[in-house]
mmCIF file of N, CA and C in Angstrom:
data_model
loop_
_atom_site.group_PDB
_atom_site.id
_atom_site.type_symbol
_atom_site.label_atom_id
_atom_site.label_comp_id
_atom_site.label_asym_id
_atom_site.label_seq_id
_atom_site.Cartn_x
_atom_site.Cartn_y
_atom_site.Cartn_z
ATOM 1 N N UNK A 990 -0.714 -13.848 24.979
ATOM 2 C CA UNK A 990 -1.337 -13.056 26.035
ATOM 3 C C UNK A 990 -1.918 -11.795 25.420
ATOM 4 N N UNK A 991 -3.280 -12.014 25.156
ATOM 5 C CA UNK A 991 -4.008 -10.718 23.990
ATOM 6 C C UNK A 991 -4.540 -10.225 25.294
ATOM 7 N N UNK A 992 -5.790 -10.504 25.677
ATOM 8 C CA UNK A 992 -6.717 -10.008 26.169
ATOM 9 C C UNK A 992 -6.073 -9.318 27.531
ATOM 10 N N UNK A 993 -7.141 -8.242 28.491
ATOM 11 C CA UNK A 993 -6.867 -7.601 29.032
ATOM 12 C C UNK A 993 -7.168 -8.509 30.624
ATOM 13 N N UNK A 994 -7.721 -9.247 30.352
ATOM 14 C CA UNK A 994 -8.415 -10.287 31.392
ATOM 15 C C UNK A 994 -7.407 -11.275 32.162
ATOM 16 N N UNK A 995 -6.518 -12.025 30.495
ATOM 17 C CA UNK A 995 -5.599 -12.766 31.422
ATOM 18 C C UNK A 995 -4.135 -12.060 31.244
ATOM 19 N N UNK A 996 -4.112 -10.415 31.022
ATOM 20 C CA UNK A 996 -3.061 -10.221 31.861
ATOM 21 C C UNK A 996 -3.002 -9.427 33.278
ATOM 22 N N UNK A 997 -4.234 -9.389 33.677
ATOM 23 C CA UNK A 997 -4.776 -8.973 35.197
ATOM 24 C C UNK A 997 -4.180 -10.436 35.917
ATOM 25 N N UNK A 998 -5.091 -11.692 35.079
ATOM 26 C CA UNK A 998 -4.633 -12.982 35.781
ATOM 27 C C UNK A 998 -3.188 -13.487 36.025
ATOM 28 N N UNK A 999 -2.616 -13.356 35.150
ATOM 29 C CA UNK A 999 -1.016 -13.555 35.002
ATOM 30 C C UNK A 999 -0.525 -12.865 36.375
ATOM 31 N N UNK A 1000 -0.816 -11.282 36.388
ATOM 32 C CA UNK A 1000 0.326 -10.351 37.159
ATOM 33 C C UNK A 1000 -0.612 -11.002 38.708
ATOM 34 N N UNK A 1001 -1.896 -11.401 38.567
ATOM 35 C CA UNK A 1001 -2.431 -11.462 40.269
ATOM 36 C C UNK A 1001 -1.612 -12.770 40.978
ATOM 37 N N UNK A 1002 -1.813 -14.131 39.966
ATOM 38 C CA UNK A 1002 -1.261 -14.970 40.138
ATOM 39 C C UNK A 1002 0.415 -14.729 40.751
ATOM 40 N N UNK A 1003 1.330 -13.975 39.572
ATOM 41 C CA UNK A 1003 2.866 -13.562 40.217
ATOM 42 C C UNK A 1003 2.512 -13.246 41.816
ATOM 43 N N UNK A 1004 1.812 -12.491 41.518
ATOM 44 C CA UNK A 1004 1.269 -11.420 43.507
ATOM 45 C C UNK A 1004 1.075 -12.281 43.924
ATOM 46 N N UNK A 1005 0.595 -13.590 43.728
ATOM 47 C CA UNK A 1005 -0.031 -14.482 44.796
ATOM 48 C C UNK A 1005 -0.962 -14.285 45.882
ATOM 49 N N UNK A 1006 -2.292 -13.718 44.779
ATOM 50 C CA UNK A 1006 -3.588 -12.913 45.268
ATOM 51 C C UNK A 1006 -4.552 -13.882 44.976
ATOM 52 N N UNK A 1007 -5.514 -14.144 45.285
ATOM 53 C CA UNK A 1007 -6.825 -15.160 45.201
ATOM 54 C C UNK A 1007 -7.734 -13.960 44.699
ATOM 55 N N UNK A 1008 -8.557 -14.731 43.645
ATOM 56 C CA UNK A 1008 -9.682 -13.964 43.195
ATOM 57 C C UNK A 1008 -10.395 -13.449 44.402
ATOM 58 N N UNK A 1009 -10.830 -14.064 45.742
ATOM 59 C CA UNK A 1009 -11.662 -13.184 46.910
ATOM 60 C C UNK A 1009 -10.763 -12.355 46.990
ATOM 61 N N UNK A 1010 -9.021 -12.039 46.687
ATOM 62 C CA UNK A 1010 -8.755 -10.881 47.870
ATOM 63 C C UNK A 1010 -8.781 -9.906 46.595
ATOM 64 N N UNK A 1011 -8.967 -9.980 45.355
ATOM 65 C CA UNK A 1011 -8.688 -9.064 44.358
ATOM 66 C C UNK A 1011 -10.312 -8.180 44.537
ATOM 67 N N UNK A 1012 -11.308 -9.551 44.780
ATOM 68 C CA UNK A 1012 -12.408 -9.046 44.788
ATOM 69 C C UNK A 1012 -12.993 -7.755 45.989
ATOM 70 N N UNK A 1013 -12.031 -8.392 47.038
ATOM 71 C CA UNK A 1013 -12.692 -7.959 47.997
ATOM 72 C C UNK A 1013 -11.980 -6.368 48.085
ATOM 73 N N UNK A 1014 -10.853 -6.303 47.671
ATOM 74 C CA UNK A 1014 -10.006 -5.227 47.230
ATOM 75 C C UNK A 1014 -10.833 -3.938 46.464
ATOM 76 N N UNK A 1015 -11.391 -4.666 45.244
ATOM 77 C CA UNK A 1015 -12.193 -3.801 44.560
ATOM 78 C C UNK A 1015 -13.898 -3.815 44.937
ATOM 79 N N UNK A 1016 -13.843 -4.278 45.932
ATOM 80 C CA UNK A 1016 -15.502 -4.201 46.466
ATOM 81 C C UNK A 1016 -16.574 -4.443 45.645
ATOM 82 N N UNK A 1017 -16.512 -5.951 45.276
ATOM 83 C CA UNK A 1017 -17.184 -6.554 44.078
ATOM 84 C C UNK A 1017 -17.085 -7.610 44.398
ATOM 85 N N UNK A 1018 -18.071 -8.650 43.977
ATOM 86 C CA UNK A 1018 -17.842 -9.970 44.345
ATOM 87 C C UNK A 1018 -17.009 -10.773 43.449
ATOM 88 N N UNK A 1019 -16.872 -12.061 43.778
ATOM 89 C CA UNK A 1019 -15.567 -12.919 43.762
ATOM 90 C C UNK A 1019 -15.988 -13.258 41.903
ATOM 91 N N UNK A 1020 -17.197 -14.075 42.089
ATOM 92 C CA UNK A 1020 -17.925 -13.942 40.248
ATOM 93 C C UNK A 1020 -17.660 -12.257 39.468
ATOM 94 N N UNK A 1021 -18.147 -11.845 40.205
ATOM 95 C CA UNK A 1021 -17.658 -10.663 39.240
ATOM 96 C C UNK A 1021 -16.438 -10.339 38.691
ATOM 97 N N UNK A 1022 -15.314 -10.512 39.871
ATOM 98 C CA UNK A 1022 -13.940 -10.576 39.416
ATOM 99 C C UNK A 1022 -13.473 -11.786 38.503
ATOM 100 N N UNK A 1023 -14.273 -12.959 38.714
ATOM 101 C CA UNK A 1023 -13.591 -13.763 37.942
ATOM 102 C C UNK A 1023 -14.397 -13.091 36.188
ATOM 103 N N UNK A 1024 -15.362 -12.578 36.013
ATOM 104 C CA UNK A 1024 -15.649 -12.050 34.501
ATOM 105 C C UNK A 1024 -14.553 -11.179 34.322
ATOM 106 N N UNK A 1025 -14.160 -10.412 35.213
ATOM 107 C CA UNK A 1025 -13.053 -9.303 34.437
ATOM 108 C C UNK A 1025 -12.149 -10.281 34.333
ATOM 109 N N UNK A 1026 -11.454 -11.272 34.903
ATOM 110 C CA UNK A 1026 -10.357 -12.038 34.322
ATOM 111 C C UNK A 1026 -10.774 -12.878 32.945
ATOM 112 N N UNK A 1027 -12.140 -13.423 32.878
ATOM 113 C CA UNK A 1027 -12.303 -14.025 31.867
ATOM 114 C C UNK A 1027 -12.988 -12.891 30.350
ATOM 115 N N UNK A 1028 -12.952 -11.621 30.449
ATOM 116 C CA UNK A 1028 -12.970 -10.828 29.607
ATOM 117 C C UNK A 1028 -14.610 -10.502 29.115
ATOM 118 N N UNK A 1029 -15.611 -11.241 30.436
ATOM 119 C CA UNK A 1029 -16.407 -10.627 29.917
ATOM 120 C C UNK A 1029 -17.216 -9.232 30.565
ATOM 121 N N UNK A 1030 -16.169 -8.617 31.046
ATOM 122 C CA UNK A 1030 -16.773 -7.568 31.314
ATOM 123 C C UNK A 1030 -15.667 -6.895 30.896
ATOM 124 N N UNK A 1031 -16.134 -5.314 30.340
ATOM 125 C CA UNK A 1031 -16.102 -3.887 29.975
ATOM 126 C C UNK A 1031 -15.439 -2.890 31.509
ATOM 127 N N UNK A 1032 -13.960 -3.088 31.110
ATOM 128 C CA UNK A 1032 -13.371 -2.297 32.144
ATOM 129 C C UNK A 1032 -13.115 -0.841 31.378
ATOM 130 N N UNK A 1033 -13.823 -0.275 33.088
ATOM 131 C CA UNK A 1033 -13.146 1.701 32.875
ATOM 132 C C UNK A 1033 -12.234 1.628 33.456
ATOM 133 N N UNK A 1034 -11.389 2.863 32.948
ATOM 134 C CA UNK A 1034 -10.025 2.980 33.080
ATOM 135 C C UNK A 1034 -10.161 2.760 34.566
ATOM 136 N N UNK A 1035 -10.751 4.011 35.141
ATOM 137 C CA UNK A 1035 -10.544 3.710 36.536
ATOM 138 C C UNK A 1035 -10.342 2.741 37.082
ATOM 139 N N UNK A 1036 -11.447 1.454 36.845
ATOM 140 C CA UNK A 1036 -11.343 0.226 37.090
ATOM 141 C C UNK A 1036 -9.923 -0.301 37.054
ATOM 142 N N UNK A 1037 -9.181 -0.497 35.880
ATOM 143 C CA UNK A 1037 -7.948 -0.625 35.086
ATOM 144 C C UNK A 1037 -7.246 -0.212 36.500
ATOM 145 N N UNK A 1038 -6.842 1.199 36.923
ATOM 146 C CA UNK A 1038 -6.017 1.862 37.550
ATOM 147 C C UNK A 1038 -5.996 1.132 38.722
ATOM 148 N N UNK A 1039 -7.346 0.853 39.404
ATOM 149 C CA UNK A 1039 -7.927 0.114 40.717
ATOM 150 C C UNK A 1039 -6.876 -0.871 40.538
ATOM 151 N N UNK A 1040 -7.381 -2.029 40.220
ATOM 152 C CA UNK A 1040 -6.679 -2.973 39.909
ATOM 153 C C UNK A 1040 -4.737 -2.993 39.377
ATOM 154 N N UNK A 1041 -4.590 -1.949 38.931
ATOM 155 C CA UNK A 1041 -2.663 -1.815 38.994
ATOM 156 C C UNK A 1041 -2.276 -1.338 39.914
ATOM 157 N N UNK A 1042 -3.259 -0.803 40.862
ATOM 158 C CA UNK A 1042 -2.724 -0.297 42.468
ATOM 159 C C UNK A 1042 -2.798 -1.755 43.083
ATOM 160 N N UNK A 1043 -3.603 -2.349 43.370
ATOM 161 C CA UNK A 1043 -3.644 -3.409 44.207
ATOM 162 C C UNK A 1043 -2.521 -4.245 44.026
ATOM 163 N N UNK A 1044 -2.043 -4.193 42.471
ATOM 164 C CA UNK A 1044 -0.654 -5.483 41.879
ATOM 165 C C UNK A 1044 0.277 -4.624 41.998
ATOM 166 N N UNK A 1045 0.325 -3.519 42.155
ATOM 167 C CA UNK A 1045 1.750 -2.732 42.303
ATOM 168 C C UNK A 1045 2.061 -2.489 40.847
ATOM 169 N N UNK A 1046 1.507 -2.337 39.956
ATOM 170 C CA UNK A 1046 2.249 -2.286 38.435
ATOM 171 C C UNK A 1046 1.634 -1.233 37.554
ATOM 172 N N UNK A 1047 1.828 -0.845 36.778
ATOM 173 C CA UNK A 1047 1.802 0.026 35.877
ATOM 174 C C UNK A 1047 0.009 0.002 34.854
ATOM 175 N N UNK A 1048 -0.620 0.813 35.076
ATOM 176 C CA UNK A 1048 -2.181 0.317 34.490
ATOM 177 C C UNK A 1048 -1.795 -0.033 33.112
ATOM 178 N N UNK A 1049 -0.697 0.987 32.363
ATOM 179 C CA UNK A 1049 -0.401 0.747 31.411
ATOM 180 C C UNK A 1049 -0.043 -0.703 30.719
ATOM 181 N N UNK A 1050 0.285 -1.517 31.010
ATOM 182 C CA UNK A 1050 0.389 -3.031 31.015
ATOM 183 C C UNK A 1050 -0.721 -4.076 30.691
ATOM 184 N N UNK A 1051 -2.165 -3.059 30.958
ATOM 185 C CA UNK A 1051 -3.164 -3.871 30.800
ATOM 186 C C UNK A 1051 -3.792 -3.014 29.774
ATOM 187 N N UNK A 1052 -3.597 -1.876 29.445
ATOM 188 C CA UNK A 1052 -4.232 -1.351 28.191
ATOM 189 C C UNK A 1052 -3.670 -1.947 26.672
ATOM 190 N N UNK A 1053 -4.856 -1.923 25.716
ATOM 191 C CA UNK A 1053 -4.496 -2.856 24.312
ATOM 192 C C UNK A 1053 -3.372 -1.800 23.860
ATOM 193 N N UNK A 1054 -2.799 -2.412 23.159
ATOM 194 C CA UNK A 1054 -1.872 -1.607 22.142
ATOM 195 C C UNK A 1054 -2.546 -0.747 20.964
ATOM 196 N N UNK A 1055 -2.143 0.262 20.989
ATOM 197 C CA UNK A 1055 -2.969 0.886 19.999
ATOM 198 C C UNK A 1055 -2.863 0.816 18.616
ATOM 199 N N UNK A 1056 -4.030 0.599 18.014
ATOM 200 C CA UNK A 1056 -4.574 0.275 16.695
ATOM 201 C C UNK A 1056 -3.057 0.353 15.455
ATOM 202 N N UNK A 1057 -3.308 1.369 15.317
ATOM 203 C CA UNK A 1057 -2.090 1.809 14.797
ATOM 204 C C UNK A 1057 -0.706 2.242 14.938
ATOM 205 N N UNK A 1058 -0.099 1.497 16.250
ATOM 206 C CA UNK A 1058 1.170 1.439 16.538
ATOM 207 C C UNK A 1058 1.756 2.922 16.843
ATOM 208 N N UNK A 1059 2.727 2.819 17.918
ATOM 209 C CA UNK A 1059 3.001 4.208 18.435
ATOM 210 C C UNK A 1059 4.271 4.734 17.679
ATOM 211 N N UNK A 1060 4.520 3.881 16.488
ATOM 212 C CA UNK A 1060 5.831 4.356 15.919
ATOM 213 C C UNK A 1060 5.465 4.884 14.205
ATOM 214 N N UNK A 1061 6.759 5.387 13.562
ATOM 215 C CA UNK A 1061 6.501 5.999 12.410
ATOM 216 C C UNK A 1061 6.764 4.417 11.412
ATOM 217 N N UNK A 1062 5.840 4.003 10.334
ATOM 218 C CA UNK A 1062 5.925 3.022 9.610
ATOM 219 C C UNK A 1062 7.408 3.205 8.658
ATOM 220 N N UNK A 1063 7.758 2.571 8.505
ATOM 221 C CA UNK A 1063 9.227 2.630 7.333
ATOM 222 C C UNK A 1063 9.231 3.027 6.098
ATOM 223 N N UNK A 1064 7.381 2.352 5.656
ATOM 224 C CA UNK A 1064 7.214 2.520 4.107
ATOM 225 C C UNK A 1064 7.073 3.969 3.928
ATOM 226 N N UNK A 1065 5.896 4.593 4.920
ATOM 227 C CA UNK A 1065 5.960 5.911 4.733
ATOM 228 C C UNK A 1065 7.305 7.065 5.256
ATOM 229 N N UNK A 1066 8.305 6.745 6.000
ATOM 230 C CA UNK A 1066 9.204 7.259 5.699
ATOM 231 C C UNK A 1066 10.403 7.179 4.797
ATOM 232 N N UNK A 1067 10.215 6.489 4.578
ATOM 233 C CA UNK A 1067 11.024 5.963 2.786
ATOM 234 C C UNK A 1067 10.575 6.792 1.751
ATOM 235 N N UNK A 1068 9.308 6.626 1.384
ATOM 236 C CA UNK A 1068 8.181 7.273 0.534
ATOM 237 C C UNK A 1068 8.690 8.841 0.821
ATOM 238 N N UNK A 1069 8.661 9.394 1.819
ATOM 239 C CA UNK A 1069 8.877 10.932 2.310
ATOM 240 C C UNK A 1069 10.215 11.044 1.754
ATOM 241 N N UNK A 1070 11.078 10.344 2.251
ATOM 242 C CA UNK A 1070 12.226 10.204 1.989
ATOM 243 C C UNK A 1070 12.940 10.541 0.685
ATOM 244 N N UNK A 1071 12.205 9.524 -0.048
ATOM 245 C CA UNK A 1071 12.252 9.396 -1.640
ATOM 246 C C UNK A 1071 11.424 10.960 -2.451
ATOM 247 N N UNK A 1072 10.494 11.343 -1.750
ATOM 248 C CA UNK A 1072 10.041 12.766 -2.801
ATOM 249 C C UNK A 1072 10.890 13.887 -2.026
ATOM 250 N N UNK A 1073 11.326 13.838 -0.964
ATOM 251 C CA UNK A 1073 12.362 14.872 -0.759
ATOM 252 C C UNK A 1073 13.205 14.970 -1.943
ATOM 253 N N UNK A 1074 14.201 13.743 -1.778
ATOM 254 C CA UNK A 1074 15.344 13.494 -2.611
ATOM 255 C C UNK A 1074 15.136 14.334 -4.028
ATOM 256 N N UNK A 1075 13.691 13.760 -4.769
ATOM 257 C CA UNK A 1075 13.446 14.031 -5.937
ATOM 258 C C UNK A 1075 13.380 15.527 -5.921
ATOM 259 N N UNK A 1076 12.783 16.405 -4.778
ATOM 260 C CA UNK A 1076 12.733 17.766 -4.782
ATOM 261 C C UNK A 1076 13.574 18.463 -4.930
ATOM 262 N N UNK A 1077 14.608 17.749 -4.120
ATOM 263 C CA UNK A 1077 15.868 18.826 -4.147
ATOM 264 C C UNK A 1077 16.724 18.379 -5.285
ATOM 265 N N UNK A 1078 16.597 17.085 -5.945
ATOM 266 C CA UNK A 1078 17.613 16.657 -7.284
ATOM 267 C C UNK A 1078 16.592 18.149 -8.400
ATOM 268 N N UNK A 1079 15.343 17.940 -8.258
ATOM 269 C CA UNK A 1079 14.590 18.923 -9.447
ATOM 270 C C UNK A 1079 15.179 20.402 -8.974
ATOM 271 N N UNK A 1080 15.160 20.572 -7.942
ATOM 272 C CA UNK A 1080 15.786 22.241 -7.330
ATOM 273 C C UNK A 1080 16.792 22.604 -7.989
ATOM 274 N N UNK A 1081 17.811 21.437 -7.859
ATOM 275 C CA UNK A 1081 19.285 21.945 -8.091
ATOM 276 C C UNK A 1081 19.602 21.772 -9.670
ATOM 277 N N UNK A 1082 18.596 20.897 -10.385
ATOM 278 C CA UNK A 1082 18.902 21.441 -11.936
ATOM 279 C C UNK A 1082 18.691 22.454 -11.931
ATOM 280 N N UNK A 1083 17.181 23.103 -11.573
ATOM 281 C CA UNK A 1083 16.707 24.746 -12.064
ATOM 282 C C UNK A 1083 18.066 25.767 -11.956
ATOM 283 N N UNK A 1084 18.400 25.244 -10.645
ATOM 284 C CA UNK A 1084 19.073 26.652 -10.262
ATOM 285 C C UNK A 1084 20.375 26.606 -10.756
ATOM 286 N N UNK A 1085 20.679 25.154 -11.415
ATOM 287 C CA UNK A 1085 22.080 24.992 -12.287
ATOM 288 C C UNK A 1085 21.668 25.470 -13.539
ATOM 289 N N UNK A 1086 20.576 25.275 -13.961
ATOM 290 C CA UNK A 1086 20.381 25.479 -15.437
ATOM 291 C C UNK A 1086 20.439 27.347 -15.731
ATOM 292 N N UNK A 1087 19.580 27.727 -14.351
ATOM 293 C CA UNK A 1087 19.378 28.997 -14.185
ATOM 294 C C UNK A 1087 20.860 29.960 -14.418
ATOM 295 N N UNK A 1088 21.596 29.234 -13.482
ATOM 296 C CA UNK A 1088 22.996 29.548 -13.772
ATOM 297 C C UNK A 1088 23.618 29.472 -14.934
ATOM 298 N N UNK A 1089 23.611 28.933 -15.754
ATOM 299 C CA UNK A 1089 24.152 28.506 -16.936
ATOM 300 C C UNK A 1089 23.295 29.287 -17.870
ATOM 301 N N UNK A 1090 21.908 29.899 -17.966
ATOM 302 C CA UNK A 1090 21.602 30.939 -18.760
ATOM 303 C C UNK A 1090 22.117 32.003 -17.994
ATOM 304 N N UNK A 1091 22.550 31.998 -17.292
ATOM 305 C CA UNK A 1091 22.793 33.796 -16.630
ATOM 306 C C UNK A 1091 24.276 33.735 -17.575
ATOM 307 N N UNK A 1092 25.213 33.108 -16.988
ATOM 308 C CA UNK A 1092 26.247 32.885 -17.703
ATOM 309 C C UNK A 1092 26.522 33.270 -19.334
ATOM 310 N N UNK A 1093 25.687 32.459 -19.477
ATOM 311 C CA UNK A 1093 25.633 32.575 -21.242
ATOM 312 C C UNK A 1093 24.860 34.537 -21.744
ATOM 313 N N UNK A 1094 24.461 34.939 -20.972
ATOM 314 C CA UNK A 1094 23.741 35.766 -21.404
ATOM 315 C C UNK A 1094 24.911 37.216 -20.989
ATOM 316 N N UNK A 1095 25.534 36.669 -19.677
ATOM 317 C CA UNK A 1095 26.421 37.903 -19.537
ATOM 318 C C UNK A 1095 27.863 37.554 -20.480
ATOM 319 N N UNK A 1096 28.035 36.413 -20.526
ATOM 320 C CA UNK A 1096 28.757 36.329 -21.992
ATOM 321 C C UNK A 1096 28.999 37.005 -22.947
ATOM 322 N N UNK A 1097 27.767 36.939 -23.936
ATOM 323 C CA UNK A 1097 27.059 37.630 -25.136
ATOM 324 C C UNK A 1097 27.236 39.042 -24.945
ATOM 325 N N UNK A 1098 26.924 39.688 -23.597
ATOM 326 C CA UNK A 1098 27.185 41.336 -23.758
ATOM 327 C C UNK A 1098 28.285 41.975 -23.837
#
């Protein structure tokens, strides 16, 4: 279930709506509604919204998923992950090593 067309069709069908009453709903004819189910027409949101009022459901349901996913990828938090680590392993030599000349130097006096 990709397209935006047959999941208008899916949720009208559950409703147990006929293409005339979807049509007549959105004040368009019955061909016209059947292109938005068969995907060849270019829905505006509004449109979108129209149509999740009439099914009772969420417009959100019929919008694509977005391109690049709404979550953080793994590789790149691993990757982050991993040059942290390295930052603070390089930090804490300096400031051990740093220590260890201070040491040695108040030693000597």
């Amino acid at each position: 279930m990709n397209s935006t067309g047959e999941k208008i069709r899916l949720k009208r069908l559950e409703k147990r709506l006929s293409q005339e009453n979807m049509a007549f709903e959105l004040d368009i004819s019955q061909a016209a509604y059947s292109k938005i189910e068969l995907g060849q027409t270019e829905l505006t949101i509004n449109r979108i919204f129209e149509i999740a009022e009439i099914l009772e459901v969420s417009p959100y349901i019929f919008m694509p998923k977005p391109k690049y996913g709404t979550a953080l990828a793994q590789e790149y938090v691993y990757k982050t992950l991993n040059k942290l680590r390295k930052f603070w392993q390089a930090n804490r030599r300096k400031k051990s090593s740093l220590n260890q000349d201070n040491e040695s130097h108040t030693s000597l006096q």
